[in-house]
Coordinates of C-alpha atoms in Angstrom, one line a residue:
X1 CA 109.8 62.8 39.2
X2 CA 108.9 62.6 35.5
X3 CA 110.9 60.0 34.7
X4 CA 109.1 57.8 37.0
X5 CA 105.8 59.0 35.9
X6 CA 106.9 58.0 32.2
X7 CA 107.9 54.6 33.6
X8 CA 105.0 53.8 35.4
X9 CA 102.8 54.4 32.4
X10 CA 104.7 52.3 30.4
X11 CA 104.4 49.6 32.5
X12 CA 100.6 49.9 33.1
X13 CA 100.7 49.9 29.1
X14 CA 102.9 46.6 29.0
X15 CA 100.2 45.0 31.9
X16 CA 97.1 46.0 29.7
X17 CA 98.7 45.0 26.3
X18 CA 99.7 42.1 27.9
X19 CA 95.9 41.1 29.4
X20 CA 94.4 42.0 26.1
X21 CA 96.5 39.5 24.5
X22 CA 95.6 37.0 27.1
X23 CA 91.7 38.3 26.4
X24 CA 92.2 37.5 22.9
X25 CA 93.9 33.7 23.8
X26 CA 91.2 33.1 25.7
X27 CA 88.6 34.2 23.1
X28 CA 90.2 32.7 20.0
X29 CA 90.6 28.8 22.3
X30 CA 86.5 29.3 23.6
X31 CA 85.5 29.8 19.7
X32 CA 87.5 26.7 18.5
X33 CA 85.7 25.0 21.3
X34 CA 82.4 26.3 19.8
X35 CA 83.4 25.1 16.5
X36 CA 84.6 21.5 17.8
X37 CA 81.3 21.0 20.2
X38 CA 79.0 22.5 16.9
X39 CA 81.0 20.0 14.7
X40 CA 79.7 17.1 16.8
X41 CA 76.4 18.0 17.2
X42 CA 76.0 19.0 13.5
X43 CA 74.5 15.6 12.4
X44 CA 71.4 16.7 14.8
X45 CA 71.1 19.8 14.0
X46 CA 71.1 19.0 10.2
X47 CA 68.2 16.4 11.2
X48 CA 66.5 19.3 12.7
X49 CA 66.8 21.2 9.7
X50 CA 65.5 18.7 7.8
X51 CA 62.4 17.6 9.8
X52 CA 62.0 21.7 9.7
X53 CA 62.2 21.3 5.9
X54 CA 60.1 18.4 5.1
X55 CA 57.4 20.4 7.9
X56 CA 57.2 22.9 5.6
X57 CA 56.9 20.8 2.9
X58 CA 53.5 18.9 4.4
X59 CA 52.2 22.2 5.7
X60 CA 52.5 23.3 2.0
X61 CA 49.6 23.0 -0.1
X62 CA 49.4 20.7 -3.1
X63 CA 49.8 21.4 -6.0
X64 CA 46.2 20.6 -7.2
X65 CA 44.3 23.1 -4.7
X66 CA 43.9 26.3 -6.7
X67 CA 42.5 29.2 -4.9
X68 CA 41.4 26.9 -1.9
X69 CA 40.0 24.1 -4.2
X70 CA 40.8 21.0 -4.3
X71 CA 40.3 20.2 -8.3
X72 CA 41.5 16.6 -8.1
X73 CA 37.9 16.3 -6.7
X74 CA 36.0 18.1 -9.0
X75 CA 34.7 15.4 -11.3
X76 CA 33.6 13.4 -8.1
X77 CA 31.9 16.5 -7.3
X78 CA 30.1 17.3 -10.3
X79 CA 29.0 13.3 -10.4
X80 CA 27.2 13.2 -7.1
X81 CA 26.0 16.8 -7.5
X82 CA 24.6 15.2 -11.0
X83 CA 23.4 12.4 -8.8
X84 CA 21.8 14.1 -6.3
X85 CA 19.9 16.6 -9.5
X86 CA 18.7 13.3 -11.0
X87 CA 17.3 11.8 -7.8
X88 CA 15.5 15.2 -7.6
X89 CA 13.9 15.3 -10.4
X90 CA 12.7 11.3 -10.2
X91 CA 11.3 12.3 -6.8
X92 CA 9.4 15.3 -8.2
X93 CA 8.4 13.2 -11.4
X94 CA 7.2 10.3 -8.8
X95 CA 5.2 12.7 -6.9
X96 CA 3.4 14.3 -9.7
X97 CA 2.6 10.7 -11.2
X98 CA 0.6 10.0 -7.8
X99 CA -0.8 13.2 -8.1
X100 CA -2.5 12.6 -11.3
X101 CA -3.0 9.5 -10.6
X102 CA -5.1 10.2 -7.2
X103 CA -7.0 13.1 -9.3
X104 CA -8.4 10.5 -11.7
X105 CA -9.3 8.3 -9.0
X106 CA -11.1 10.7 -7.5
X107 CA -13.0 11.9 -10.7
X108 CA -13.7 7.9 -10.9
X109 CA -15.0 7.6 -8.0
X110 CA -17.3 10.7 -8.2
X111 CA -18.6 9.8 -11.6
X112 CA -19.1 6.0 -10.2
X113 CA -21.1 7.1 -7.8
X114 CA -23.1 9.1 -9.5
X115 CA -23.9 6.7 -11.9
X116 CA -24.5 4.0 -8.3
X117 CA -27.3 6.8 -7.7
X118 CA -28.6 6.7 -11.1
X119 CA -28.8 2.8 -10.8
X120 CA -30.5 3.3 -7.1
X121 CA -33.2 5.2 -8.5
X122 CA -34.1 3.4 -11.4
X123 CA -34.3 0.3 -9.1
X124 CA -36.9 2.6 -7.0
X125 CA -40.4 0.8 -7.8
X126 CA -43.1 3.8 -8.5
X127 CA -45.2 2.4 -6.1
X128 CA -44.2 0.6 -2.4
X129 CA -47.2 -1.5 -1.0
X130 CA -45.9 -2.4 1.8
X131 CA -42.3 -1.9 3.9
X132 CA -40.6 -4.7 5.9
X133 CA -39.4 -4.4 8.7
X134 CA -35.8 -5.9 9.0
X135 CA -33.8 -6.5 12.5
X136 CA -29.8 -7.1 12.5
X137 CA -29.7 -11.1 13.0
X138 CA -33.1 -11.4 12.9
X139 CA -35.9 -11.7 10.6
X140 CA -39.8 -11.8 10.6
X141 CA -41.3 -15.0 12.2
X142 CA -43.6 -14.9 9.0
X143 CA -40.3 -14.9 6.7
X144 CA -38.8 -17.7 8.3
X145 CA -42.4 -19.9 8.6
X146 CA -42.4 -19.1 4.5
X147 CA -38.7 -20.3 3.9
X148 CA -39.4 -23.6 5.4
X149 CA -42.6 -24.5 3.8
X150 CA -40.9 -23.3 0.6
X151 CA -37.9 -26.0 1.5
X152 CA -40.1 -28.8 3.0
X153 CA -42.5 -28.8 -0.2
X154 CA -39.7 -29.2 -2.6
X155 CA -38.1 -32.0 -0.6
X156 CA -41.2 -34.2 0.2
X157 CA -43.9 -32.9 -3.1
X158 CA -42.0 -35.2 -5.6
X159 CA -42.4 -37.6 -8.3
X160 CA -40.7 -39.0 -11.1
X161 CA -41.2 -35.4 -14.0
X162 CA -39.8 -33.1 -10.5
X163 CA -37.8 -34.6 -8.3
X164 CA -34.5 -34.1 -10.0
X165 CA -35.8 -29.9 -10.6
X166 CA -37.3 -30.3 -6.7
X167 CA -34.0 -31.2 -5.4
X168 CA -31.7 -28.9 -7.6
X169 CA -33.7 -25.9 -6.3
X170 CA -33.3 -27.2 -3.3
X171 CA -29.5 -27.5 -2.7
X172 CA -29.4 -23.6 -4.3
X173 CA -30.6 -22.6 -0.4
X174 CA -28.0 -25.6 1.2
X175 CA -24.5 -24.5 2.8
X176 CA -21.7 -26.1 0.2
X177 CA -21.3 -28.3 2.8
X178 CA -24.4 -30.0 3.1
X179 CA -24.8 -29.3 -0.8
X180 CA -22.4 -32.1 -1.0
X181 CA -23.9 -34.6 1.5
X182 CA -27.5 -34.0 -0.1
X183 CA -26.5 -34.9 -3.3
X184 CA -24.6 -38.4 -2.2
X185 CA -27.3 -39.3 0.4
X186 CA -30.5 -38.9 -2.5
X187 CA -28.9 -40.4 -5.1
X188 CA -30.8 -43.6 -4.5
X189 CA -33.9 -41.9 -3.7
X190 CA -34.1 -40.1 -7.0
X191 CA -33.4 -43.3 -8.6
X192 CA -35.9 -45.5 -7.0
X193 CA -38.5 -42.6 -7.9
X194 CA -37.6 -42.6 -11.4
X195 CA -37.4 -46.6 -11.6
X196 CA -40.9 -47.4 -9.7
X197 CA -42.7 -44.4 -10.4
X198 CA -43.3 -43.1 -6.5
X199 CA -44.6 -40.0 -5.9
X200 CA -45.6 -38.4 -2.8
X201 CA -47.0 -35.4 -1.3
X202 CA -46.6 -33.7 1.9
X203 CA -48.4 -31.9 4.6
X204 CA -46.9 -29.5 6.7
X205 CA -48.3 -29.2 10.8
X206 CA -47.0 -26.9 13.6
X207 CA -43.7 -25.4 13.2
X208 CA -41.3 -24.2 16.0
X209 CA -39.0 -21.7 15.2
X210 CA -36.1 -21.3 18.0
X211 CA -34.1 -18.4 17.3
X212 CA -30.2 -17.7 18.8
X213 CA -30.1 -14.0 18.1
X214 CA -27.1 -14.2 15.9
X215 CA -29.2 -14.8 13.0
X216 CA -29.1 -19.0 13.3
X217 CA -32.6 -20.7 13.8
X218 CA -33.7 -24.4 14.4
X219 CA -37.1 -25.0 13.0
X220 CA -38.9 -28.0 13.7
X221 CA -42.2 -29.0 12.2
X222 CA -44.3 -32.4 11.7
X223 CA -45.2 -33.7 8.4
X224 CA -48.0 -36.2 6.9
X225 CA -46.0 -38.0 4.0
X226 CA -48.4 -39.1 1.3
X227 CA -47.3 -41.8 -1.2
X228 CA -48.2 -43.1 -4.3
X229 CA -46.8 -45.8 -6.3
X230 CA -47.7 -46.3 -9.6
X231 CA -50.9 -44.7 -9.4
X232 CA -51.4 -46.8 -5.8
X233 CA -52.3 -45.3 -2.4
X234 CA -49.6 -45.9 0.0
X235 CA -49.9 -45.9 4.0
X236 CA -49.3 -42.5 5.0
X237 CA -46.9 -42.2 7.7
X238 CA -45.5 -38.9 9.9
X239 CA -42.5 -37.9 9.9
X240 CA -40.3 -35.1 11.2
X241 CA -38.1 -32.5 9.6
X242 CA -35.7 -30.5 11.5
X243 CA -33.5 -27.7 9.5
X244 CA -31.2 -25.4 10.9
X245 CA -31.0 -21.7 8.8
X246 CA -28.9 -18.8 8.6
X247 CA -29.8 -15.3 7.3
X248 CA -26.9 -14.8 4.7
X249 CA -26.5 -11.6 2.2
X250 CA -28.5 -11.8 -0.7
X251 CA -27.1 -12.6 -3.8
X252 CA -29.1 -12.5 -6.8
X253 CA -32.2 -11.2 -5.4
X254 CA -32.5 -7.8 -2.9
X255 CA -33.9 -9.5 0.1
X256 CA -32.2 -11.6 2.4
X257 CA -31.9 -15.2 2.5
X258 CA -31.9 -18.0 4.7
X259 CA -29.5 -20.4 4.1
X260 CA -29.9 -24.6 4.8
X261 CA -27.0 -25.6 7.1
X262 CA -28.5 -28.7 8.6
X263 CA -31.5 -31.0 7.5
X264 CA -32.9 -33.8 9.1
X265 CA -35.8 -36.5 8.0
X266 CA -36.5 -38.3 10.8
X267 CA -39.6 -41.0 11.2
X268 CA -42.1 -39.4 14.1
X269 CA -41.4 -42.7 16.5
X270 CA -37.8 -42.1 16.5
X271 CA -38.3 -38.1 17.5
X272 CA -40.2 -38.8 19.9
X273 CA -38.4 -41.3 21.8
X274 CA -35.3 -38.6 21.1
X275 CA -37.2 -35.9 22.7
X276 CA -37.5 -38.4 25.8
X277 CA -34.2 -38.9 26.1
X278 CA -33.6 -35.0 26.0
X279 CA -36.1 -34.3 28.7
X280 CA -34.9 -37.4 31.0
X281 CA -38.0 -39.7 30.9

């Protein structure tokens, strides 16, 4: 009974000595297949090694950031914070420029008009005899009847010591315009005066004064034209003069002007028959 107990161990022992060597065949042929399938793919996994490598390498920082700063990019820095400083301080210096500069404008201005004030009241007369009355566009009928005698009596009183003075004070009230025309149109005149001695005198009858309200008026008035030539009595003969004014600023004098735009000399026949024609007779 022992005997076979001793022989059945020793084969169980041969069996598992055996299967442990076939264990260990087994394991020593699937590691040279490991070896031979990580020899073929070594060429990727290198690669992958490498792209791990040069990875690391870009995810590195360079060699010029120190402590989180870049200092490659420090000059550019300081520069346009230099840049930035200087346009700062032009601003600032700009501003306070047009500060002063509006401070002495005002002190101008305050110390102009103070002396404008001074200048007002000096120009005050003591005395004031009389106030008139002034309208926008409009003036005084007597203001207007005044202008044009003035401007009738220095075109028609002539002779041959005024006419040129007559007719220079005269164009001083004309629109450049008719300035111009007046001075081609009389030429002859004033030399015929001067040549035959003429003279003549004017009278001045009825005016009409016809008012647009924007400060334009058409006056019209008949006048008795008296001539003399060379000490002679002429025929008298009527006449018409039609002038159309303007109130313009005043210039040199403080009152208001009225200004010659338009000036007519026309024989009393030829008015009336024009005045006819107007009204349809």
């Amino acid at each position: 009974m022992q005997e076979k107990l001793l022989k059945s161990g020793a084969q169980i022992k041969a069996k598992t000595a055996l299967k442990a060597k076939e264990i260990k065949l087994s394991l020593e042929l699937l590691a040279q297949k490991f070896v031979t399938w990580a020899r073929e793919l070594g060429g990727s996994v290198v690669g992958g090694l490498e792209k791990g490598v040069e990875a690391a390498k870009v995810a590195s920082p360079p060699k010029t950031i120190i402590e989180g700063v870049d200092i490659s990019k420090v000059a550019n820095y300081v520069g346009f914070k230099a840049a930035m400083t200087k346009n700062k301080m032009t601003l600032e210096l700009v501003g306070l420029v047009q500060a002063v500069f509006i401070v002495c404008l005002i002190f101008y201005s305050l110390s102009l008009t103070k002396e404008l004030r001074k200048t007002s009241f000096l120009m005050v007369p003591s005395q004031i005899n009389g106030v008139t009355e002034v309208i926008p566009n409009d003036l005084p009928p007597s203001r207007i009847h005044k202008a044009f005698v003035h401007y009738v009596g220095l075109l028609g009183n002539i002779d041959p010591t005024n006419i040129r003075e007559h007719y220079n004070m005269l164009k001083e009230h004309m629109s450049k315009e008719l300035r111009i025309n007046f001075t081609i149109e009389t030429a002859p005149t004033i030399k015929y005066v001067l040549e035959e001695g003429l003279s003549e005198y004017v009278k001045v009858g009825e005016k009409t004064v016809e008012p647009d309200g924007k400060g334009w008026f058409r006056v019209t008035a008949p006048v008795k034209v008296f001539p003399h030539l060379n000490g002679q009595k002429l025929e008298p003969r009527s006449e018409y003069i039609v002038m159309k004014l303007k109130i313009v600023a005043p210039n040199n004098a403080n009152t208001w002007a009225l200004q010659i735009v338009n000036l007519k000399r026309i024989s009393a026949k030829s008015f009336n028959s024009m005045s006819r024609l107007k009204k349809g007779l």
